[in-house]
């Protein structure tokens, strides 16, 4: 059976993407094996989003970051598929098919991160990957 996504996910996604709101992330959680719902949104950064992830669950996150330098700063987006270390093998396997349904709503992102522990979602690693995916990085020569 196909994964069902709650109707409020699409509007939360638009809030994160909008330059007119303070919303910087959203967190999606499983209500059961068939339903994904909006677990929360926030205006903080990666650390605030990451506090929602647990070693015993599967979840998804969508994060707005600023990339570039003074001359080319712009919003970039990160999609995180979280599969905690203590998730059963069967539940881990379902993420690969469930993620396709999530991406029907969360379509635009610079990078996708498959995370299993806190080390996978360190800000330094995420920002390095975003920078690498962004192409040219113009600076002041320093």
PDB file of C-alpha atoms in Angstrom, residues 1-110:
ATOM      1  CA  UNK A   1       0.000   0.000   0.000  1.00  0.00           C
ATOM      2  CA  UNK A   2       1.224   3.496  -0.862  1.00  0.00           C
ATOM      3  CA  UNK A   3       2.402   5.842   1.856  1.00  0.00           C
ATOM      4  CA  UNK A   4      -0.170   8.516   2.723  1.00  0.00           C
ATOM      5  CA  UNK A   5       1.083  12.063   3.382  1.00  0.00           C
ATOM      6  CA  UNK A   6      -0.914  14.457   5.546  1.00  0.00           C
ATOM      7  CA  UNK A   7      -2.299  17.482   3.709  1.00  0.00           C
ATOM      8  CA  UNK A   8      -0.382  20.059   5.802  1.00  0.00           C
ATOM      9  CA  UNK A   9       3.015  18.876   4.488  1.00  0.00           C
ATOM     10  CA  UNK A  10       2.704  20.757   1.189  1.00  0.00           C
ATOM     11  CA  UNK A  11       1.988  24.109   2.868  1.00  0.00           C
ATOM     12  CA  UNK A  12       4.855  23.614   5.340  1.00  0.00           C
ATOM     13  CA  UNK A  13       7.152  22.875   2.374  1.00  0.00           C
ATOM     14  CA  UNK A  14       6.080  26.146   0.728  1.00  0.00           C
ATOM     15  CA  UNK A  15       6.725  28.027   4.000  1.00  0.00           C
ATOM     16  CA  UNK A  16      10.309  26.736   4.147  1.00  0.00           C
ATOM     17  CA  UNK A  17      10.880  27.732   0.514  1.00  0.00           C
ATOM     18  CA  UNK A  18       9.336  31.191   0.890  1.00  0.00           C
ATOM     19  CA  UNK A  19      11.527  34.254   1.386  1.00  0.00           C
ATOM     20  CA  UNK A  20       8.576  35.860   3.204  1.00  0.00           C
ATOM     21  CA  UNK A  21       8.441  33.514   6.227  1.00  0.00           C
ATOM     22  CA  UNK A  22      10.872  32.727   9.041  1.00  0.00           C
ATOM     23  CA  UNK A  23      10.299  28.987   8.662  1.00  0.00           C
ATOM     24  CA  UNK A  24      13.663  27.327   7.965  1.00  0.00           C
ATOM     25  CA  UNK A  25      12.864  23.639   8.357  1.00  0.00           C
ATOM     26  CA  UNK A  26      10.188  20.990   8.523  1.00  0.00           C
ATOM     27  CA  UNK A  27      10.190  17.551  10.115  1.00  0.00           C
ATOM     28  CA  UNK A  28       8.085  14.638   8.862  1.00  0.00           C
ATOM     29  CA  UNK A  29       7.324  11.651  11.078  1.00  0.00           C
ATOM     30  CA  UNK A  30       5.594   8.340  10.625  1.00  0.00           C
ATOM     31  CA  UNK A  31       2.284   7.995  12.453  1.00  0.00           C
ATOM     32  CA  UNK A  32       2.302   4.331  11.504  1.00  0.00           C
ATOM     33  CA  UNK A  33       3.744   2.350   8.580  1.00  0.00           C
ATOM     34  CA  UNK A  34       1.181   3.858   6.184  1.00  0.00           C
ATOM     35  CA  UNK A  35       0.978   7.536   7.158  1.00  0.00           C
ATOM     36  CA  UNK A  36       3.493  10.374   7.274  1.00  0.00           C
ATOM     37  CA  UNK A  37       2.596  13.601   9.039  1.00  0.00           C
ATOM     38  CA  UNK A  38       4.095  16.987   9.766  1.00  0.00           C
ATOM     39  CA  UNK A  39       5.947  16.569  13.042  1.00  0.00           C
ATOM     40  CA  UNK A  40       7.009  20.187  13.300  1.00  0.00           C
ATOM     41  CA  UNK A  41       8.509  23.286  11.725  1.00  0.00           C
ATOM     42  CA  UNK A  42      10.917  25.856  13.049  1.00  0.00           C
ATOM     43  CA  UNK A  43      12.890  29.009  12.461  1.00  0.00           C
ATOM     44  CA  UNK A  44      16.190  27.753  13.893  1.00  0.00           C
ATOM     45  CA  UNK A  45      18.873  25.948  11.979  1.00  0.00           C
ATOM     46  CA  UNK A  46      20.099  22.411  11.514  1.00  0.00           C
ATOM     47  CA  UNK A  47      20.622  21.781  15.235  1.00  0.00           C
ATOM     48  CA  UNK A  48      16.988  22.602  15.952  1.00  0.00           C
ATOM     49  CA  UNK A  49      15.803  20.261  13.202  1.00  0.00           C
ATOM     50  CA  UNK A  50      18.241  17.497  14.199  1.00  0.00           C
ATOM     51  CA  UNK A  51      16.892  17.486  17.772  1.00  0.00           C
ATOM     52  CA  UNK A  52      13.762  15.799  16.377  1.00  0.00           C
ATOM     53  CA  UNK A  53      15.582  12.748  15.002  1.00  0.00           C
ATOM     54  CA  UNK A  54      15.739   9.597  17.148  1.00  0.00           C
ATOM     55  CA  UNK A  55      17.831   6.400  16.835  1.00  0.00           C
ATOM     56  CA  UNK A  56      14.616   4.349  16.930  1.00  0.00           C
ATOM     57  CA  UNK A  57      12.708   6.002  14.096  1.00  0.00           C
ATOM     58  CA  UNK A  58      12.527   6.813  10.404  1.00  0.00           C
ATOM     59  CA  UNK A  59      11.810  10.426   9.511  1.00  0.00           C
ATOM     60  CA  UNK A  60      12.471  13.144   6.946  1.00  0.00           C
ATOM     61  CA  UNK A  61      13.677  16.709   7.210  1.00  0.00           C
ATOM     62  CA  UNK A  62      13.800  19.657   4.850  1.00  0.00           C
ATOM     63  CA  UNK A  63      16.123  22.535   5.671  1.00  0.00           C
ATOM     64  CA  UNK A  64      16.762  25.987   4.242  1.00  0.00           C
ATOM     65  CA  UNK A  65      20.380  27.171   4.422  1.00  0.00           C
ATOM     66  CA  UNK A  66      22.263  30.138   2.999  1.00  0.00           C
ATOM     67  CA  UNK A  67      25.151  29.297   0.706  1.00  0.00           C
ATOM     68  CA  UNK A  68      27.730  31.294  -1.146  1.00  0.00           C
ATOM     69  CA  UNK A  69      29.811  34.258  -0.146  1.00  0.00           C
ATOM     70  CA  UNK A  70      29.125  37.974   0.197  1.00  0.00           C
ATOM     71  CA  UNK A  71      28.734  38.373  -3.568  1.00  0.00           C
ATOM     72  CA  UNK A  72      26.595  35.316  -4.257  1.00  0.00           C
ATOM     73  CA  UNK A  73      24.664  34.407  -1.094  1.00  0.00           C
ATOM     74  CA  UNK A  74      21.472  32.513  -1.862  1.00  0.00           C
ATOM     75  CA  UNK A  75      19.027  30.076  -0.317  1.00  0.00           C
ATOM     76  CA  UNK A  76      19.699  26.379  -0.814  1.00  0.00           C
ATOM     77  CA  UNK A  77      17.668  23.439   0.427  1.00  0.00           C
ATOM     78  CA  UNK A  78      18.639  20.124   1.992  1.00  0.00           C
ATOM     79  CA  UNK A  79      16.482  16.980   2.032  1.00  0.00           C
ATOM     80  CA  UNK A  80      17.309  14.568   4.861  1.00  0.00           C
ATOM     81  CA  UNK A  81      16.128  10.959   4.946  1.00  0.00           C
ATOM     82  CA  UNK A  82      16.718   9.810   8.532  1.00  0.00           C
ATOM     83  CA  UNK A  83      16.902   6.120   9.406  1.00  0.00           C
ATOM     84  CA  UNK A  84      17.986   5.703  13.022  1.00  0.00           C
ATOM     85  CA  UNK A  85      20.526   3.039  13.934  1.00  0.00           C
ATOM     86  CA  UNK A  86      17.972   1.049  15.940  1.00  0.00           C
ATOM     87  CA  UNK A  87      15.332   0.845  13.186  1.00  0.00           C
ATOM     88  CA  UNK A  88      14.464  -2.712  12.127  1.00  0.00           C
ATOM     89  CA  UNK A  89      15.859  -3.991   8.811  1.00  0.00           C
ATOM     90  CA  UNK A  90      12.372  -4.231   7.271  1.00  0.00           C
ATOM     91  CA  UNK A  91      11.516  -0.646   8.254  1.00  0.00           C
ATOM     92  CA  UNK A  92      14.892   0.533   6.900  1.00  0.00           C
ATOM     93  CA  UNK A  93      14.130  -1.122   3.567  1.00  0.00           C
ATOM     94  CA  UNK A  94      10.759   0.629   3.300  1.00  0.00           C
ATOM     95  CA  UNK A  95      12.429   4.039   3.357  1.00  0.00           C
ATOM     96  CA  UNK A  96      13.695   3.593  -0.208  1.00  0.00           C
ATOM     97  CA  UNK A  97      10.147   3.241  -1.554  1.00  0.00           C
ATOM     98  CA  UNK A  98       8.541   5.684   0.892  1.00  0.00           C
ATOM     99  CA  UNK A  99      11.055   8.378  -0.014  1.00  0.00           C
ATOM    100  CA  UNK A 100       9.695   8.443  -3.563  1.00  0.00           C
ATOM    101  CA  UNK A 101       6.273   9.474  -2.233  1.00  0.00           C
ATOM    102  CA  UNK A 102       7.822  12.177  -0.043  1.00  0.00           C
ATOM    103  CA  UNK A 103       9.674  13.570  -3.065  1.00  0.00           C
ATOM    104  CA  UNK A 104       6.372  14.065  -4.871  1.00  0.00           C
ATOM    105  CA  UNK A 105       5.800  16.958  -2.447  1.00  0.00           C
ATOM    106  CA  UNK A 106       9.352  17.917  -1.461  1.00  0.00           C
ATOM    107  CA  UNK A 107      10.727  18.340  -4.956  1.00  0.00           C
ATOM    108  CA  UNK A 108      13.433  20.989  -4.905  1.00  0.00           C
ATOM    109  CA  UNK A 109      16.702  20.600  -3.002  1.00  0.00           C
ATOM    110  CA  UNK A 110      20.406  21.065  -3.653  1.00  0.00           C
TER     111      UNK A 110
END
